[in-house]
Amino acid sequence: MSSSESDYQHALAILDEADSWGWRLANRLLGPNSQSSFSRPASRLLYHTIKESRKFPESTILEQFWVRLRECHETFPKNIDILKSTQYDHAAPSRSAEILLGGIPLSDIDFYPVIGMADNIFTHLGIAFMNPGGKKSALGTPFSVSHIISQKTEELLKSLASESGSRKQAFKRDGYKCLITNFRFKPHHPKGLLPQLAHIVPHSVHGKVCVAWHDLYQSLLSSHGQVDILENIGMFAGVDIMTKVAEHLNTPGNVMNLQFDAHREFDSLTWGIEAVEQNEQVRYFFRCIPSTDGASDPIAKRDGDEIMFGRGEDGSELDGGPDPILCNLHLAIARLMKMSGAADVIDKWKEDADDSEIPHNYLATEDFFNILDAGLYLTGRVTLSA
């Protein structure tokens, strides 16, 4: 086993043990003395983040984990050096945590730096990729009514024109039906449905969340020291992929036309797209998250089914489908959020916010944490197995 593989296995083993150490996801957001009843351990989110990051050779997530862990106790730098020089033992995974702790009581250790790392991932990857933007219009525009009213006419027309152009290019690339549900689209089919333009990587990567969630999201950013979302993508997947995201966010490679149900489920991270290069060509496969779950109606695809992008009139000229790097990045983040249970937390939070009497654009930080606290408590079930 290589040293990097051994380090990886040690990290996962420690995080497995940490499930019982009382790491609570929002400690950094609420402060170290908070009596929050959050029940979703930060260790699960870090476990699946490190696991998914292995698909990206330039990821620095694992290195950052060790850096943060060294800050948690004065003896940890020495203990971690010993741990890294020790071959991982598959027969005794608990040995990794024993070497790290070195007999130190958990009550004497401040895990705040590591929990802060989990908080950053939750906020700047999880929330961003779940694209919390309220309801979309029939044509899939990300603007709420209040946003449209507040926008200058010139800005609005520019935004709508850009979206209209992207939708037309997606039609020319993929044809005039939803490739996930098989429903046909208007106006090309008079009895068809209106399409929604879906982004593989959401615009919230650049902080462009819907106005209904803008104040809440900015409160979260303030709590995290304005750490850039793209910076977190770079740490998770590497600088080259971060650059690719920044350059291709507003290109046809980041969009597809979907029927409403398929779009909603995509934004909720219940399915994703695996892009695989074979014989110098890219093939796209539908992936349920987790893979053991079946897709809900009216989604026609099942896990492993091929998605036939690029069959439109200009399919080959438009690269034959969405950008494979963006697809695989979205799939990895969707998996870490779903498999850790963090996506369920955000879904519940959004549901509770919809049911609250507080207007979304005036949702104060304290009110948000009360809602998220309740959501975490209600969804504190056994973690999904990979």
Short mmCIF file of C-alpha atoms in Angstrom, two decimals:
data_model
loop_
_atom_site.label_atom_id
_atom_site.label_comp_id
_atom_site.label_asym_id
_atom_site.label_seq_id
_atom_site.Cartn_x
_atom_site.Cartn_y
_atom_site.Cartn_z
CA MET A 1 0.00 0.00 0.00
CA SER A 2 1.41 3.41 -0.98
CA SER A 3 1.88 6.13 1.66
CA SER A 4 -0.88 8.25 0.09
CA GLU A 5 -3.28 5.28 0.10
CA SER A 6 -2.38 4.54 3.70
CA ASP A 7 -2.98 8.20 4.67
CA TYR A 8 -6.36 8.02 2.95
CA GLN A 9 -7.35 4.86 4.82
CA HIS A 10 -6.17 6.32 8.14
CA ALA A 11 -8.31 9.42 7.56
CA LEU A 12 -11.44 7.41 6.78
CA ALA A 13 -10.87 5.18 9.82
CA ILE A 14 -10.50 8.21 12.10
CA LEU A 15 -13.67 9.76 10.70
CA ASP A 16 -15.53 6.48 11.24
CA GLU A 17 -14.48 6.56 14.88
CA ALA A 18 -15.34 10.28 15.10
CA ASP A 19 -19.03 9.49 14.53
CA SER A 20 -19.18 8.85 18.28
CA TRP A 21 -17.08 11.86 19.29
CA GLY A 22 -19.91 14.38 19.21
CA TRP A 23 -18.77 16.50 16.26
CA ARG A 24 -21.76 18.67 15.42
CA LEU A 25 -21.98 20.18 11.99
CA ALA A 26 -22.83 23.75 13.00
CA ASN A 27 -20.40 24.33 15.87
CA ARG A 28 -18.46 26.85 13.83
CA LEU A 29 -21.57 28.68 12.72
CA LEU A 30 -23.13 28.89 16.17
CA GLY A 31 -19.96 29.18 18.24
CA PRO A 32 -18.08 26.71 20.43
CA ASN A 33 -20.41 27.20 23.43
CA SER A 34 -23.62 26.58 21.52
CA GLN A 35 -26.12 24.15 23.05
CA SER A 36 -27.48 23.30 19.60
CA SER A 37 -29.16 19.90 19.27
CA PHE A 38 -27.78 19.33 15.76
CA SER A 39 -27.48 15.58 15.38
CA ARG A 40 -25.77 15.19 12.01
CA PRO A 41 -22.08 14.49 12.70
CA ALA A 42 -19.59 16.55 10.70
CA SER A 43 -17.48 13.40 10.43
CA ARG A 44 -19.91 11.86 7.91
CA LEU A 45 -19.66 14.85 5.61
CA LEU A 46 -15.87 14.86 5.79
CA TYR A 47 -15.74 11.07 5.29
CA HIS A 48 -17.70 11.18 2.05
CA THR A 49 -15.99 14.36 0.86
CA ILE A 50 -12.56 12.75 1.18
CA LYS A 51 -13.87 9.55 -0.41
CA GLU A 52 -15.32 11.35 -3.45
CA SER A 53 -12.28 13.61 -3.78
CA ARG A 54 -10.15 10.57 -4.65
CA LYS A 55 -11.69 10.68 -8.12
CA PHE A 56 -9.80 13.94 -8.72
CA PRO A 57 -6.00 13.47 -8.71
CA GLU A 58 -5.32 17.17 -8.02
CA SER A 59 -7.59 17.35 -4.96
CA THR A 60 -6.03 18.74 -1.78
CA ILE A 61 -8.95 17.90 0.55
CA LEU A 62 -7.08 15.06 2.25
CA GLU A 63 -4.02 17.26 2.86
CA GLN A 64 -6.25 20.01 4.26
CA PHE A 65 -7.86 17.51 6.62
CA TRP A 66 -4.48 16.59 8.11
CA VAL A 67 -3.51 20.26 8.40
CA ARG A 68 -6.71 21.07 10.30
CA LEU A 69 -6.38 17.98 12.50
CA ARG A 70 -2.87 19.00 13.56
CA GLU A 71 -4.35 22.22 14.97
CA CYS A 72 -6.73 20.43 17.33
CA HIS A 73 -4.25 19.55 20.10
CA GLU A 74 -0.61 20.26 20.87
CA THR A 75 0.30 16.56 20.69
CA PHE A 76 -1.43 15.91 17.38
CA PRO A 77 1.43 17.00 15.07
CA LYS A 78 3.70 14.35 16.61
CA ASN A 79 0.93 11.75 16.78
CA ILE A 80 -0.02 12.33 13.14
CA ASP A 81 3.63 11.94 12.06
CA ILE A 82 3.69 8.59 13.87
CA LEU A 83 0.35 7.62 12.31
CA LYS A 84 1.53 8.48 8.79
CA SER A 85 4.64 6.33 9.25
CA THR A 86 2.44 3.41 10.32
CA GLN A 87 0.97 1.16 7.65
CA TYR A 88 -2.82 1.11 7.79
CA ASP A 89 -4.16 -2.15 9.21
CA HIS A 90 -7.43 -3.24 7.58
CA ALA A 91 -7.88 -5.80 10.35
CA ALA A 92 -7.75 -3.14 13.09
CA PRO A 93 -9.18 0.13 11.74
CA SER A 94 -9.72 1.54 15.24
CA ARG A 95 -5.92 1.53 15.68
CA SER A 96 -5.70 4.72 13.56
CA ALA A 97 -7.77 6.72 16.03
CA GLU A 98 -5.90 5.22 18.98
CA ILE A 99 -2.56 6.44 17.59
CA LEU A 100 -4.02 9.88 16.87
CA LEU A 101 -5.49 10.33 20.36
CA GLY A 102 -2.54 8.85 22.22
CA GLY A 103 -4.66 8.36 25.32
CA ILE A 104 -5.79 12.00 25.46
CA PRO A 105 -9.40 12.37 26.72
CA LEU A 106 -11.77 13.70 24.06
CA SER A 107 -12.83 16.44 26.48
CA ASP A 108 -9.30 17.90 26.28
CA ILE A 109 -9.31 18.18 22.48
CA ASP A 110 -10.69 21.14 20.52
CA PHE A 111 -11.86 19.75 17.17
CA TYR A 112 -13.06 23.19 16.10
CA PRO A 113 -10.62 23.46 13.12
CA VAL A 114 -11.84 20.19 11.59
CA ILE A 115 -15.51 20.98 12.24
CA GLY A 116 -14.93 24.36 10.59
CA MET A 117 -13.72 22.53 7.49
CA ALA A 118 -16.95 20.52 7.41
CA ASP A 119 -18.96 23.73 7.81
CA ASN A 120 -17.18 25.26 4.81
CA ILE A 121 -17.94 22.21 2.69
CA PHE A 122 -21.58 22.22 3.78
CA THR A 123 -22.01 25.91 2.95
CA HIS A 124 -19.80 26.44 -0.08
CA LEU A 125 -20.24 23.14 -1.89
CA GLY A 126 -23.44 21.63 -0.51
CA ILE A 127 -25.73 24.64 -0.42
CA ALA A 128 -24.23 26.07 -3.61
CA PHE A 129 -24.76 22.86 -5.59
CA MET A 130 -28.28 22.33 -4.29
CA ASN A 131 -29.01 25.70 -5.90
CA PRO A 132 -31.45 27.04 -3.28
CA GLY A 133 -33.34 29.51 -5.42
CA GLY A 134 -37.03 29.16 -4.69
CA LYS A 135 -39.55 28.40 -7.41
CA LYS A 136 -38.65 28.67 -11.07
CA SER A 137 -40.87 29.93 -13.82
CA ALA A 138 -42.38 27.64 -16.42
CA LEU A 139 -39.44 28.27 -18.72
CA GLY A 140 -36.93 27.61 -15.97
CA THR A 141 -35.66 31.14 -15.43
CA PRO A 142 -33.90 31.42 -12.06
CA PHE A 143 -35.48 34.79 -11.27
CA SER A 144 -38.29 35.20 -8.75
CA VAL A 145 -41.04 37.79 -9.22
CA SER A 146 -39.47 40.08 -6.63
CA HIS A 147 -36.14 39.82 -8.45
CA ILE A 148 -37.74 40.70 -11.77
CA ILE A 149 -39.41 43.74 -10.23
CA SER A 150 -36.15 44.92 -8.69
CA GLN A 151 -33.98 44.40 -11.78
CA LYS A 152 -33.32 47.11 -14.27
CA THR A 153 -35.01 46.42 -17.60
CA GLU A 154 -31.70 46.27 -19.43
CA GLU A 155 -30.27 43.72 -16.99
CA LEU A 156 -33.39 41.57 -17.11
CA LEU A 157 -33.50 41.51 -20.91
CA LYS A 158 -29.82 40.62 -21.04
CA SER A 159 -30.29 37.73 -18.58
CA LEU A 160 -33.38 36.38 -20.32
CA ALA A 161 -31.73 36.67 -23.73
CA SER A 162 -28.71 34.73 -22.48
CA GLU A 163 -30.94 31.97 -21.09
CA SER A 164 -33.01 31.83 -24.27
CA GLY A 165 -29.84 31.43 -26.33
CA SER A 166 -28.57 28.63 -24.08
CA ARG A 167 -31.92 26.83 -24.32
CA LYS A 168 -31.87 27.03 -28.13
CA GLN A 169 -28.33 25.65 -28.24
CA ALA A 170 -29.33 22.79 -25.95
CA PHE A 171 -32.25 22.03 -28.30
CA LYS A 172 -29.93 22.00 -31.30
CA ARG A 173 -27.50 19.73 -29.49
CA ASP A 174 -29.88 17.23 -27.86
CA GLY A 175 -33.21 17.46 -29.70
CA TYR A 176 -36.67 18.52 -28.59
CA LYS A 177 -37.52 16.15 -25.76
CA CYS A 178 -36.38 15.61 -22.18
CA LEU A 179 -33.75 12.88 -22.28
CA ILE A 180 -34.60 11.82 -18.72
CA THR A 181 -38.41 11.58 -18.83
CA ASN A 182 -38.96 11.32 -22.63
CA PHE A 183 -41.58 14.11 -22.54
CA ARG A 184 -41.58 16.23 -25.68
CA PHE A 185 -41.15 19.99 -25.49
CA LYS A 186 -43.08 22.96 -26.75
CA PRO A 187 -43.07 24.84 -29.07
CA HIS A 188 -41.71 22.10 -31.33
CA HIS A 189 -44.48 19.74 -30.23
CA PRO A 190 -47.84 21.55 -29.73
CA LYS A 191 -48.96 19.10 -27.02
CA GLY A 192 -45.59 19.00 -25.37
CA LEU A 193 -44.41 20.50 -22.09
CA LEU A 194 -42.48 23.68 -21.47
CA PRO A 195 -38.76 23.01 -20.96
CA GLN A 196 -36.65 24.12 -18.03
CA LEU A 197 -33.05 25.08 -18.55
CA ALA A 198 -30.93 23.20 -16.03
CA HIS A 199 -27.33 24.06 -15.17
CA ILE A 200 -24.93 21.22 -14.41
CA VAL A 201 -22.96 23.50 -12.08
CA PRO A 202 -25.40 26.04 -10.62
CA HIS A 203 -24.93 29.78 -10.87
CA SER A 204 -24.69 29.94 -7.08
CA VAL A 205 -21.03 29.00 -7.61
CA HIS A 206 -20.57 32.70 -8.39
CA GLY A 207 -22.88 33.72 -5.54
CA LYS A 208 -25.86 34.23 -7.90
CA VAL A 209 -28.51 32.61 -5.74
CA CYS A 210 -32.12 33.68 -6.15
CA VAL A 211 -33.04 36.87 -4.32
CA ALA A 212 -35.38 34.90 -2.03
CA TRP A 213 -32.30 33.30 -0.40
CA HIS A 214 -29.79 36.10 -0.97
CA ASP A 215 -29.72 37.63 2.54
CA LEU A 216 -29.62 34.21 4.19
CA TYR A 217 -26.78 33.04 1.96
CA GLN A 218 -24.78 36.20 2.58
CA SER A 219 -25.19 35.60 6.33
CA LEU A 220 -23.65 32.18 5.87
CA LEU A 221 -20.80 33.63 3.83
CA SER A 222 -20.13 36.16 6.59
CA SER A 223 -19.99 33.34 9.15
CA HIS A 224 -17.34 31.62 7.03
CA GLY A 225 -15.12 34.61 6.39
CA GLN A 226 -16.21 35.01 2.75
CA VAL A 227 -14.40 31.85 1.66
CA ASP A 228 -14.85 31.65 -2.09
CA ILE A 229 -16.98 28.82 -3.50
CA LEU A 230 -14.59 28.35 -6.40
CA GLU A 231 -11.74 28.04 -3.91
CA ASN A 232 -13.57 25.13 -2.27
CA ILE A 233 -14.08 23.53 -5.69
CA GLY A 234 -10.34 23.91 -6.27
CA MET A 235 -9.55 22.23 -2.95
CA PHE A 236 -12.02 19.42 -3.66
CA ALA A 237 -11.27 18.73 -7.32
CA GLY A 238 -8.10 20.64 -8.17
CA VAL A 239 -7.18 24.04 -9.57
CA ASP A 240 -7.55 22.96 -13.21
CA ILE A 241 -11.15 21.91 -12.66
CA MET A 242 -11.84 25.07 -10.67
CA THR A 243 -10.59 27.08 -13.66
CA LYS A 244 -12.70 24.99 -16.02
CA VAL A 245 -15.82 25.72 -13.95
CA ALA A 246 -15.11 29.45 -13.94
CA GLU A 247 -14.57 29.52 -17.70
CA HIS A 248 -17.49 27.29 -18.74
CA LEU A 249 -20.22 28.26 -16.30
CA ASN A 250 -22.14 30.23 -18.94
CA THR A 251 -21.56 27.97 -21.94
CA PRO A 252 -23.70 25.27 -23.62
CA GLY A 253 -21.47 22.69 -21.93
CA ASN A 254 -23.09 23.58 -18.60
CA VAL A 255 -26.75 23.34 -19.59
CA MET A 256 -29.45 20.90 -20.67
CA ASN A 257 -33.21 21.13 -21.17
CA LEU A 258 -35.24 19.11 -18.68
CA GLN A 259 -38.87 18.48 -17.84
CA PHE A 260 -39.92 20.00 -14.50
CA ASP A 261 -39.76 16.81 -12.39
CA ALA A 262 -36.36 15.81 -13.76
CA HIS A 263 -35.04 19.32 -13.07
CA ARG A 264 -36.37 19.35 -9.51
CA GLU A 265 -34.81 15.97 -8.74
CA PHE A 266 -31.52 17.04 -10.33
CA ASP A 267 -31.38 20.16 -8.14
CA SER A 268 -32.15 17.97 -5.10
CA LEU A 269 -29.14 15.80 -6.04
CA THR A 270 -31.17 12.59 -6.37
CA TRP A 271 -29.57 11.86 -9.73
CA GLY A 272 -26.52 12.90 -11.68
CA ILE A 273 -24.60 12.26 -14.87
CA GLU A 274 -21.48 10.13 -15.12
CA ALA A 275 -19.38 11.01 -18.15
CA VAL A 276 -17.00 8.30 -19.34
CA GLU A 277 -14.46 8.61 -22.15
CA GLN A 278 -14.33 5.51 -24.35
CA ASN A 279 -12.40 5.27 -27.60
CA GLU A 280 -11.94 9.06 -27.73
CA GLN A 281 -15.68 9.57 -27.35
CA VAL A 282 -17.71 10.58 -24.31
CA ARG A 283 -20.65 8.49 -23.16
CA TYR A 284 -23.09 9.70 -20.52
CA PHE A 285 -24.79 7.50 -17.93
CA PHE A 286 -27.72 8.20 -15.60
CA ARG A 287 -26.79 7.67 -11.95
CA CYS A 288 -29.23 7.45 -9.05
CA ILE A 289 -27.90 8.69 -5.72
CA PRO A 290 -27.52 6.41 -3.87
CA SER A 291 -27.26 3.81 -6.61
CA THR A 292 -29.58 1.44 -4.70
CA ASP A 293 -32.47 3.91 -4.96
CA GLY A 294 -34.80 3.69 -7.91
CA ALA A 295 -35.76 6.79 -9.85
CA SER A 296 -39.19 8.25 -9.13
CA ASP A 297 -41.90 8.74 -11.74
CA PRO A 298 -42.01 10.23 -14.31
CA ILE A 299 -38.24 9.73 -14.69
CA ALA A 300 -37.78 6.99 -17.28
CA LYS A 301 -34.09 6.30 -16.70
CA ARG A 302 -32.68 3.76 -14.29
CA ASP A 303 -29.23 3.68 -12.74
CA GLY A 304 -26.65 2.91 -15.43
CA ASP A 305 -28.89 3.77 -18.41
CA GLU A 306 -27.12 5.73 -21.12
CA ILE A 307 -28.27 9.30 -21.76
CA MET A 308 -28.23 9.99 -25.49
CA PHE A 309 -26.97 13.55 -25.65
CA GLY A 310 -25.86 15.04 -28.95
CA ARG A 311 -28.63 13.62 -31.17
CA GLY A 312 -29.94 17.04 -32.18
CA GLU A 313 -29.46 18.76 -35.52
CA ASP A 314 -26.16 20.36 -34.42
CA GLY A 315 -25.10 17.74 -31.91
CA SER A 316 -21.57 17.16 -33.15
CA GLU A 317 -20.89 20.87 -33.61
CA LEU A 318 -21.89 21.47 -29.97
CA ASP A 319 -19.48 18.85 -28.55
CA GLY A 320 -22.09 16.07 -28.45
CA GLY A 321 -23.23 16.77 -24.89
CA PRO A 322 -22.53 18.72 -21.71
CA ASP A 323 -18.98 19.13 -20.48
CA PRO A 324 -17.86 15.78 -18.98
CA ILE A 325 -15.74 17.44 -16.28
CA LEU A 326 -18.70 19.51 -15.06
CA CYS A 327 -20.94 16.41 -15.09
CA ASN A 328 -18.52 14.37 -13.00
CA LEU A 329 -17.91 17.23 -10.57
CA HIS A 330 -21.66 17.62 -10.01
CA LEU A 331 -22.04 13.84 -9.53
CA ALA A 332 -19.23 13.69 -6.96
CA ILE A 333 -20.65 16.56 -4.90
CA ALA A 334 -24.15 15.11 -5.18
CA ARG A 335 -22.88 11.78 -3.87
CA LEU A 336 -21.01 13.26 -0.90
CA MET A 337 -24.05 15.34 0.06
CA LYS A 338 -26.54 12.48 -0.28
CA MET A 339 -24.41 9.71 1.21
CA SER A 340 -23.53 11.84 4.24
CA GLY A 341 -27.15 12.83 4.81
CA ALA A 342 -26.32 16.53 4.41
CA ALA A 343 -28.58 16.89 1.35
CA ASP A 344 -31.55 15.69 3.41
CA VAL A 345 -30.76 18.39 5.95
CA ILE A 346 -30.90 21.14 3.31
CA ASP A 347 -34.08 19.70 1.78
CA LYS A 348 -35.72 19.73 5.20
CA TRP A 349 -34.45 23.23 5.89
CA LYS A 350 -35.91 24.49 2.60
CA GLU A 351 -39.20 22.73 3.35
CA ASP A 352 -39.38 24.24 6.84
CA ALA A 353 -38.51 27.67 5.49
CA ASP A 354 -41.34 27.34 2.95
CA ASP A 355 -43.72 26.45 5.80
CA SER A 356 -42.54 29.27 8.07
CA GLU A 357 -44.23 32.64 8.17
CA ILE A 358 -40.92 34.43 7.72
CA PRO A 359 -40.42 35.95 4.24
CA HIS A 360 -37.39 34.25 2.67
CA ASN A 361 -35.62 37.44 1.79
CA TYR A 362 -35.85 38.59 5.41
CA LEU A 363 -34.90 35.29 7.06
CA ALA A 364 -32.52 36.32 9.83
CA THR A 365 -29.50 34.23 10.69
CA GLU A 366 -30.92 33.18 14.07
CA ASP A 367 -34.23 32.15 12.50
CA PHE A 368 -32.35 30.19 9.86
CA PHE A 369 -30.36 28.29 12.45
CA ASN A 370 -33.53 27.46 14.40
CA ILE A 371 -35.05 26.00 11.24
CA LEU A 372 -31.87 24.14 10.30
CA ASP A 373 -31.49 22.92 13.88
CA ALA A 374 -34.96 21.39 13.75
CA GLY A 375 -34.21 19.87 10.36
CA LEU A 376 -31.01 18.25 11.55
CA TYR A 377 -32.72 16.86 14.64
CA LEU A 378 -35.62 15.39 12.66
CA THR A 379 -33.33 13.80 10.06
CA GLY A 380 -30.73 12.44 12.47
CA ARG A 381 -31.02 8.88 11.25
CA VAL A 382 -28.47 6.19 10.41
CA THR A 383 -26.15 7.28 7.60
CA LEU A 384 -26.76 5.75 4.20
CA SER A 385 -24.27 3.06 3.28
CA ALA A 386 -22.16 3.55 0.18
#
